[in-house]
XYZ file of C-alpha atoms in Angstrom:
462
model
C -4.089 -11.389 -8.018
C -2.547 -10.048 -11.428
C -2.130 -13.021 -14.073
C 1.510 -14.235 -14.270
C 1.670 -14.099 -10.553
C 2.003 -17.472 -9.257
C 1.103 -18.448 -5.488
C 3.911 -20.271 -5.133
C 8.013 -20.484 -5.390
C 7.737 -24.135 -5.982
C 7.784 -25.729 -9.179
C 4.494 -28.025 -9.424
C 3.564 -29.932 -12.184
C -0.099 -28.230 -13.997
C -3.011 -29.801 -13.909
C -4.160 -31.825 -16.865
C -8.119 -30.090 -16.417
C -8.330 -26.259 -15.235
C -9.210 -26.374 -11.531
C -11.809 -23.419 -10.536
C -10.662 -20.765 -7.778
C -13.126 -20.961 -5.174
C -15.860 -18.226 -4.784
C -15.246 -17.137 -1.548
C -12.080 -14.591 -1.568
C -8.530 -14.766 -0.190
C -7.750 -11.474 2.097
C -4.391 -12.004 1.965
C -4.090 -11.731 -1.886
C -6.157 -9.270 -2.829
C -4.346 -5.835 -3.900
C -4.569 -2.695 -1.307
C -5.812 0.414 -3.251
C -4.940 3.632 -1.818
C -6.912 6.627 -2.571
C -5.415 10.043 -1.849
C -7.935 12.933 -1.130
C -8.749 16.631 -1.714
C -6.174 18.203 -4.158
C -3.806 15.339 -5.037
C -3.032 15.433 -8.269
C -4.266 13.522 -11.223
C -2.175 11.259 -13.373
C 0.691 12.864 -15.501
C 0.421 12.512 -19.605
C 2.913 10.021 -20.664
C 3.324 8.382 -17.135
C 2.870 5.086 -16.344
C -0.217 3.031 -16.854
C -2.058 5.957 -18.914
C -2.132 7.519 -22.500
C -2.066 10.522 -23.787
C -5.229 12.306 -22.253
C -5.449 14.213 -25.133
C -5.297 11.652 -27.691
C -7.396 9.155 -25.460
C -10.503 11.387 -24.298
C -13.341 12.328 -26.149
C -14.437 15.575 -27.139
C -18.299 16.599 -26.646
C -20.297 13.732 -25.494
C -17.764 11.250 -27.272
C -20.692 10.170 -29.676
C -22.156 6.969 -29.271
C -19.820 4.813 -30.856
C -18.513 3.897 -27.814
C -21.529 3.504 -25.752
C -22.082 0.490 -23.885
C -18.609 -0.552 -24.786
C -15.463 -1.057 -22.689
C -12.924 0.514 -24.812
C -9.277 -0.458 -24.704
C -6.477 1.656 -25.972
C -4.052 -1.287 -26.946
C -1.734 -0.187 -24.191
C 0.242 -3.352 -22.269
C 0.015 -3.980 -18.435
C 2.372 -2.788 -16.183
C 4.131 -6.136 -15.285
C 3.442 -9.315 -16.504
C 6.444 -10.782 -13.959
C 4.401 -10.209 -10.577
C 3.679 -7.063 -9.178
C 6.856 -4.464 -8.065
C 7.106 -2.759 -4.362
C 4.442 -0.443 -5.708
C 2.525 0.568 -8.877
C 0.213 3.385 -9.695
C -1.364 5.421 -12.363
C 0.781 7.640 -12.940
C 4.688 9.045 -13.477
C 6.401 8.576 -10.228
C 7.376 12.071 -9.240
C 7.078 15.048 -6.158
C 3.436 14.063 -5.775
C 4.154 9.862 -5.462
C 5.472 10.856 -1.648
C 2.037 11.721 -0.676
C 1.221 8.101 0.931
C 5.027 7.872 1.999
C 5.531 4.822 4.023
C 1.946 2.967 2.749
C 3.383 2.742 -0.825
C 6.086 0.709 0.012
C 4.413 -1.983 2.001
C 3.347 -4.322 -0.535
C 3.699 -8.042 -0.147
C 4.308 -10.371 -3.346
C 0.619 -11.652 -3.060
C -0.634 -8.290 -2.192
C 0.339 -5.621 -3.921
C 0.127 -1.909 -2.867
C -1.431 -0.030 -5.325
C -2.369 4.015 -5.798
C -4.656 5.303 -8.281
C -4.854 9.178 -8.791
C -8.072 10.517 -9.244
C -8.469 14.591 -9.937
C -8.062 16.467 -6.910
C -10.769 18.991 -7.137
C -13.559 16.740 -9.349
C -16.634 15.415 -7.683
C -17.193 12.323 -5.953
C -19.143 10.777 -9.223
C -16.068 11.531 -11.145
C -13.258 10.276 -9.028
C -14.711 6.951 -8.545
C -15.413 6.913 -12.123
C -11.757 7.239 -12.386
C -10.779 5.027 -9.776
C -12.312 2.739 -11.545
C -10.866 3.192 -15.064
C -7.588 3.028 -13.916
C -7.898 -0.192 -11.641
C -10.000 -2.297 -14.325
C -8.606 -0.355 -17.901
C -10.256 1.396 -20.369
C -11.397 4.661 -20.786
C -13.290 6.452 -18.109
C -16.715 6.638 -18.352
C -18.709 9.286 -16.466
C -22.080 7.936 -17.775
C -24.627 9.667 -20.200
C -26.813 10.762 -17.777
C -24.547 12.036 -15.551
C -22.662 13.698 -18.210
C -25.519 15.471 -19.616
C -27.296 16.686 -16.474
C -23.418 18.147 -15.044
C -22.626 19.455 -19.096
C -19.225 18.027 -19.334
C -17.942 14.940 -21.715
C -18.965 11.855 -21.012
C -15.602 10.632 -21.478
C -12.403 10.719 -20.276
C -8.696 9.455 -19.988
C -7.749 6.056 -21.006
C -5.998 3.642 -18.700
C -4.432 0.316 -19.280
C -5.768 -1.016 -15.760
C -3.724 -2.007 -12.849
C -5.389 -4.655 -11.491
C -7.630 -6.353 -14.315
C -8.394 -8.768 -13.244
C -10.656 -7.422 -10.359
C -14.323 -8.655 -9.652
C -16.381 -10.104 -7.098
C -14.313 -13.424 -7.009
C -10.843 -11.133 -6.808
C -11.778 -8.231 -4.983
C -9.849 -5.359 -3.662
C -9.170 -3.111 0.044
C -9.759 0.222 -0.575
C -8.227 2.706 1.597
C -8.842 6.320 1.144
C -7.773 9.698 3.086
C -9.380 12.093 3.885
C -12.067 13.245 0.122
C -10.505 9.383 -1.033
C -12.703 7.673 1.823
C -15.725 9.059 0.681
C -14.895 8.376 -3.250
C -14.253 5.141 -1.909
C -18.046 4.946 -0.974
C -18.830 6.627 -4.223
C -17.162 3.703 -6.104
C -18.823 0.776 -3.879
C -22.037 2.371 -4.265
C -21.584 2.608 -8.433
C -20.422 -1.273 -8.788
C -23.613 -2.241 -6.208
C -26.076 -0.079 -8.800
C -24.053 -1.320 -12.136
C -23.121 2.538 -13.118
C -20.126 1.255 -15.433
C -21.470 0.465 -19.114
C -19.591 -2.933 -19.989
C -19.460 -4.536 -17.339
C -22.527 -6.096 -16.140
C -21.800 -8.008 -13.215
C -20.755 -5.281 -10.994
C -21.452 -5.616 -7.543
C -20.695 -4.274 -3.857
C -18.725 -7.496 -3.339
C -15.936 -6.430 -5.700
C -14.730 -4.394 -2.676
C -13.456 -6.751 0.192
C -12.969 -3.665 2.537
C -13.000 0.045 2.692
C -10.411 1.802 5.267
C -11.233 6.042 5.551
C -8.758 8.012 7.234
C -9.656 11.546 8.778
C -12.542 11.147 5.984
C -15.488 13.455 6.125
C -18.301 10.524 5.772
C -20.591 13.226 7.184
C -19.378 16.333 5.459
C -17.835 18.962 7.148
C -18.838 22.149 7.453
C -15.404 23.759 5.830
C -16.917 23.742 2.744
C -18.951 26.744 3.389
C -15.983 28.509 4.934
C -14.224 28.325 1.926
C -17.439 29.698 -0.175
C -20.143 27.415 -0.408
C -23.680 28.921 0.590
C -24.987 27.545 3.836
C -28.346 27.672 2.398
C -28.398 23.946 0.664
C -27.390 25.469 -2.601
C -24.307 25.020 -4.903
C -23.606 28.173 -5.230
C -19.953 29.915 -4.267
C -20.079 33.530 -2.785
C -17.935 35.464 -5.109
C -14.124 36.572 -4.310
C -14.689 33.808 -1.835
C -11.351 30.896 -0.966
C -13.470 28.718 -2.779
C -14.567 30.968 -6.106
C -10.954 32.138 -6.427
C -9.647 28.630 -6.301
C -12.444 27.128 -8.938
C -10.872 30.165 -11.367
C -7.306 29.344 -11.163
C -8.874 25.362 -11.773
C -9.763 26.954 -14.928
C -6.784 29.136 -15.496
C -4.384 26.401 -15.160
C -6.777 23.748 -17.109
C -6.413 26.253 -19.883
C -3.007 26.507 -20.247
C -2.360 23.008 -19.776
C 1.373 23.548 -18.195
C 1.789 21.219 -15.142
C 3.331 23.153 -12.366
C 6.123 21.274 -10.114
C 4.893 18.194 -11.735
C 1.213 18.405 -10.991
C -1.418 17.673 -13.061
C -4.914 18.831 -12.322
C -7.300 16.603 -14.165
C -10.997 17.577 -15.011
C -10.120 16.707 -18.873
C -14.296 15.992 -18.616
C -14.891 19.833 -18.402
C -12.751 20.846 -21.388
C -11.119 23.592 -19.666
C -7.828 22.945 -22.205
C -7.014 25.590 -24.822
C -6.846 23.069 -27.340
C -10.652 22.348 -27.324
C -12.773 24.448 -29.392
C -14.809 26.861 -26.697
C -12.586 26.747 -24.127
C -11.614 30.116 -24.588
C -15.225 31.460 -23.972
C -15.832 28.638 -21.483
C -12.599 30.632 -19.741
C -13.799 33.954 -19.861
C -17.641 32.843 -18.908
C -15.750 31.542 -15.175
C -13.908 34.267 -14.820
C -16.605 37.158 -15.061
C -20.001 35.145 -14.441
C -20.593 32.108 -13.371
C -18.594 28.088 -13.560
C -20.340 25.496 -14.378
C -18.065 23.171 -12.569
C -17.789 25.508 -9.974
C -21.236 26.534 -8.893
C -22.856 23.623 -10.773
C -22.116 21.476 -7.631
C -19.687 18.679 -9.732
C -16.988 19.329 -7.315
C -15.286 18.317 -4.571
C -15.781 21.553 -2.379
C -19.799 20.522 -2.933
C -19.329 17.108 -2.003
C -17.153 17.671 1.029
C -20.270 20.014 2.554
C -22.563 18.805 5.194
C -25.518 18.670 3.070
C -24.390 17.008 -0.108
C -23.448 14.480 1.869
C -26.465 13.789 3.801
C -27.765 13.637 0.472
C -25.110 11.195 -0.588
C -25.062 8.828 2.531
C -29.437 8.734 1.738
C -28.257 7.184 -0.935
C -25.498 5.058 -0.542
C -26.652 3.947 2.930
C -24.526 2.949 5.640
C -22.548 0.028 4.279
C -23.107 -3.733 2.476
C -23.472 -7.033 4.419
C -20.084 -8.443 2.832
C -17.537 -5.603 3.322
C -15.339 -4.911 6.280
C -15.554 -1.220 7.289
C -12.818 0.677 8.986
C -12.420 4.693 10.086
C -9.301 6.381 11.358
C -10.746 9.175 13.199
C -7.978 12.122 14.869
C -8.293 15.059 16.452
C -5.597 18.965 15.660
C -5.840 18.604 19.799
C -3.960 15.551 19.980
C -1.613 16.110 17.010
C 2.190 14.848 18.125
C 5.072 16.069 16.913
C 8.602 14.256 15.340
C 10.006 13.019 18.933
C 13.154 12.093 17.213
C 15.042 15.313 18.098
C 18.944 15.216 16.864
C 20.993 14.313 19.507
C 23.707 16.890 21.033
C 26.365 16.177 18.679
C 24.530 15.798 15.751
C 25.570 17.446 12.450
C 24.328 20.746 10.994
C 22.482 18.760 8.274
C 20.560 16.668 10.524
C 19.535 19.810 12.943
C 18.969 21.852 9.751
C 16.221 18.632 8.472
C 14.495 18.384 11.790
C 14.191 22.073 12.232
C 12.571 21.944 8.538
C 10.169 19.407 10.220
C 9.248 21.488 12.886
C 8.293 24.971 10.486
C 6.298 22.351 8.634
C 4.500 21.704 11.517
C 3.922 25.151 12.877
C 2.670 26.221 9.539
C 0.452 23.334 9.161
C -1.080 24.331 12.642
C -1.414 27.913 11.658
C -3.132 26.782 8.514
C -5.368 24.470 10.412
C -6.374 26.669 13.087
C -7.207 29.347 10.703
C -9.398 27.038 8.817
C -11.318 26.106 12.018
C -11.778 29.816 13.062
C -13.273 30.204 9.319
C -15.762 27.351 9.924
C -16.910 28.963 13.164
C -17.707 32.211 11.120
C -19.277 30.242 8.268
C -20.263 27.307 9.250
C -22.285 27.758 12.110
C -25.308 27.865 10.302
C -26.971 25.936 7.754
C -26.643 22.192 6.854
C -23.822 23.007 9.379
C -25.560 24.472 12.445
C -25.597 21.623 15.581
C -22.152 19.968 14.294
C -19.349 20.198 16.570
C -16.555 22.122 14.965
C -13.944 22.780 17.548
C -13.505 19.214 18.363
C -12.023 18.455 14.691
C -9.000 17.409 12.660
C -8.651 20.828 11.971
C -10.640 20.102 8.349
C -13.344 17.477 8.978
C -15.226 17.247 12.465
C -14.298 14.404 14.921
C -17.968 12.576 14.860
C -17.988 13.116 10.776
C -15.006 10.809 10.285
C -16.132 7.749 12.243
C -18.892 6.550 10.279
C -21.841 7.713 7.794
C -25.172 8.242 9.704
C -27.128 5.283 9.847
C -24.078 3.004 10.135
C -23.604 0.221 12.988
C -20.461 0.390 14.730
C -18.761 -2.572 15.677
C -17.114 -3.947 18.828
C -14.264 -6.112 18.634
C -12.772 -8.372 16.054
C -14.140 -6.753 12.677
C -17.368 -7.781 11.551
C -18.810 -7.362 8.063
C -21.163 -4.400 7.410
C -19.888 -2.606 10.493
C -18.268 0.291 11.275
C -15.400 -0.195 13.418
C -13.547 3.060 14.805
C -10.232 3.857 16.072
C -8.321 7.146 16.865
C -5.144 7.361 15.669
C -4.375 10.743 17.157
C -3.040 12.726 14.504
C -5.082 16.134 12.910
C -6.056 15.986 9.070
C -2.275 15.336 7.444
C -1.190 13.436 10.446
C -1.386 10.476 9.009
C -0.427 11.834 5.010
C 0.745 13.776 3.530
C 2.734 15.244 5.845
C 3.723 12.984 9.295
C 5.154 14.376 11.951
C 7.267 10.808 12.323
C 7.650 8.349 9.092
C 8.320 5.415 11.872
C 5.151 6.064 13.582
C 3.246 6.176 9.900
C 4.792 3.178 9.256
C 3.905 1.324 12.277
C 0.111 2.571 11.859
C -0.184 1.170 7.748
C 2.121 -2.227 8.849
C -1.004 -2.814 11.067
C -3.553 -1.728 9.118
C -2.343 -3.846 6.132
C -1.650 -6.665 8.422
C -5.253 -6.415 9.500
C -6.640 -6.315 6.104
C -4.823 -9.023 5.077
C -5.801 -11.389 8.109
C -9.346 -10.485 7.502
C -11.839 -13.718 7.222
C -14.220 -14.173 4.634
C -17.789 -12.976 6.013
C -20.487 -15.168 5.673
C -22.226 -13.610 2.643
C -19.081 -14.473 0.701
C -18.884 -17.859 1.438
C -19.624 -20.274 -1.432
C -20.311 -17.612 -4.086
């Protein structure tokens, strides 16, 4: 719980000694982190709870002056008064609508918060992120990381919305969709004590981890947008995928947000105002991308065999965290049932009918992008997965739980997997509902089940 929150409306008298919070965690105040997923943007310069990326990040490798250190940029938290109905990283603009409903369901114990990771970056590099701008200071992509990828080790800095977090105060991550598996990513870094200053990291600083429509297995889109089925990272040229890693690079370049978005990757130096970047540019553009084919990317990470890779890895889950999947199906996909009524007014018909061109386009779009993955990803790391029986992005088995996991069967056990279907294709549930009322409904019992949860066993006492 942030400091200057108090538990209680009452006036008590303090303590004359400190009393000592006890080990074992309380569900119901620990902060719900929501993690949005392939493409959201990353924070805006100048917004809230961030400086300046290009006054805070490093260039090059960021010398070793700051190694081993957790650097602070003398910015203030975001409210020293409790937290407000919802807090993130960034400048609250077009993009903040992306978890509609969710963001608005904190509790004064319990805060909602979103963090906003780069869209397109790798797994590695969005929890890094994630967990800069939850804890504060500058991200930290690690030397060895850094080095082997050839991008700075360093990146934005973050004044930290919840700093207090740690094994004693831990948080409920939920991510959609690319944010469920960076949510892995970032329980897996605190278990192996990835982040440089902080010593005591552990699985346990996570309480829970909630994925939504979140490709825990891969999914074979990735090579329908580009990505060689043979194991490789590399992009088949004038593919979906290569021309979207060049206009990554284009817009890094020219640093000029478009309708408020801001595309992140300050680690790869792709701004004009970096020395290089200009032949860095023109390198992508007529031979080959680093980021792009150098497999430190989403795309990569979304395939079917980076994340086998991954999941070998990270295994299926930790003893002390409560595991959750919200798995849906483009099949079952409902639409708005809230059709104006006879008399209604041109504005209302002229909203809903909006709705419904929304809709059709998103099912066009979705259906094409299944057709694709026939074509592509048949074979391969992909060949045996069942594609048609999908979200429309991610396959239907891919989203329940990462192979080797246990599921669970009734009330929610820690270090299971326990699946539901919520019936909605890949932007069902965000960005884009069919019916705000029904995404309400599902995150009102979602958080209320987080924050009923019990403490397991391996909690209990320390």
């Amino acid at each position: 719980m942030p400091s200057g929150v108090s538990r209680t409306n009452f006036d008590l008298p303090a303590p004359v000694e400190p009393v000592a919070e006890p080990a074992s965690w309380l569900p119901d105040q620990a902060p719900i982190v929501l993690i949005p997923g392939f493409g959201a943007p990353c924070v805006e310069e100048g917004g809230e709870g961030t400086c300046s990326s290009r006054e805070a990040s490093f260039d090059g490798d960021g010398g070793d002056m700051w190694a081993g250190t957790s650097f602070d940029c003398g910015c203030h938290r975001l409210s020293e008064e409790g937290p407000p109905t919802q807090q993130q990283a960034g400048s609250r603009g077009f993009w903040y609508k992306y978890w509609g409903e969710a963001a608005t369901l904190s509790t004064f114990e319990s805060p909602v918060l979103c963090v906003w990771p780069a869209g397109f970056a790798s797994l590695h590099d969005r929890a890094c992120e994630v967990f800069a701008q939850i804890k504060g200071g500058v991200v930290d992509y690690g030397r060895e990381h850094s080095e082997r990828c050839g991008h700075a080790r360093y990146g934005r800095c973050y004044e930290g919305l919840y700093r207090e977090w740690d094994a004693e105060h831990p948080i409920h991550l939920v991510g959609h969709s690319l944010g469920g598996t960076t949510g892995r990513m970032l329980q897996h870094l605190l278990h192996i004590g990835h982040f440089e200053g902080h010593a005591d990291t552990s699985a346990d600083w996570v309480a829970s981890l909630s994925t939504i429509n979140a490709p825990l297995n891969g999914s074979p889109v990735a090579y329908a947008l580009g990505l060689q089925s043979d194991g490789s990272s590399d992009v088949r040229a004038l593919s979906c995928g290569w021309l979207l890693g060049r206009v990554v690079h284009v817009a890094g370049f020219l640093g000029v947000p478009l309708l408020r978005y801001d595309i992140g990757m300050d680690q790869w130096q792709l701004g004009w105002w970096h020395g290089g970047s200009l032949v860095r540019l023109a390198s992508a553009l007529v031979g080959r991308s680093p980021m792009v084919e150098g497999g430190d990317n989403a795309a990569y990470d979304c395939s079917v065999h980076a994340m086998r890779k991954w999941n070998a890895e990270m295994g299926p889950g930790h003893k002390g965290t409560y595991y959750m999947s919200f798995a849906g199906t483009s099949e079952d996909a409902g639409v708005d049932p809230r059709r104006p009524g006879r008399w209604a007014g041109a504005v209302e018909w002229a909203v809903w009918l909006c709705m419904m061109m929304l809709v059709l386009v998103r099912r066009v779009f979705l259906l094409a992008v299944t057709r694709a993955t026939l074509r592509w990803g048949a074979g391969g790391p992909g060949k045996g997965v069942e594609v048609r029986l999908s979200d429309g992005l991610c396959p239907h088995d891919s989203q329940k739980m990462p192979s080797g996991g246990v599921r669970g069967c009734g009330a929610p056990q820690a270090g299971r997997w326990h699946v539901r279907e919520h019936g909605q294709d890949h932007m069902g549930v965000v960005p884009f509902p069919p019916c705000f009322e029904r995404q309400r409904a599902f995150f009102e019992e979602l958080f209320g089940t987080l924050r009923g949860l019990p403490a397991p066993d391996s909690r209990v006492g320390g």
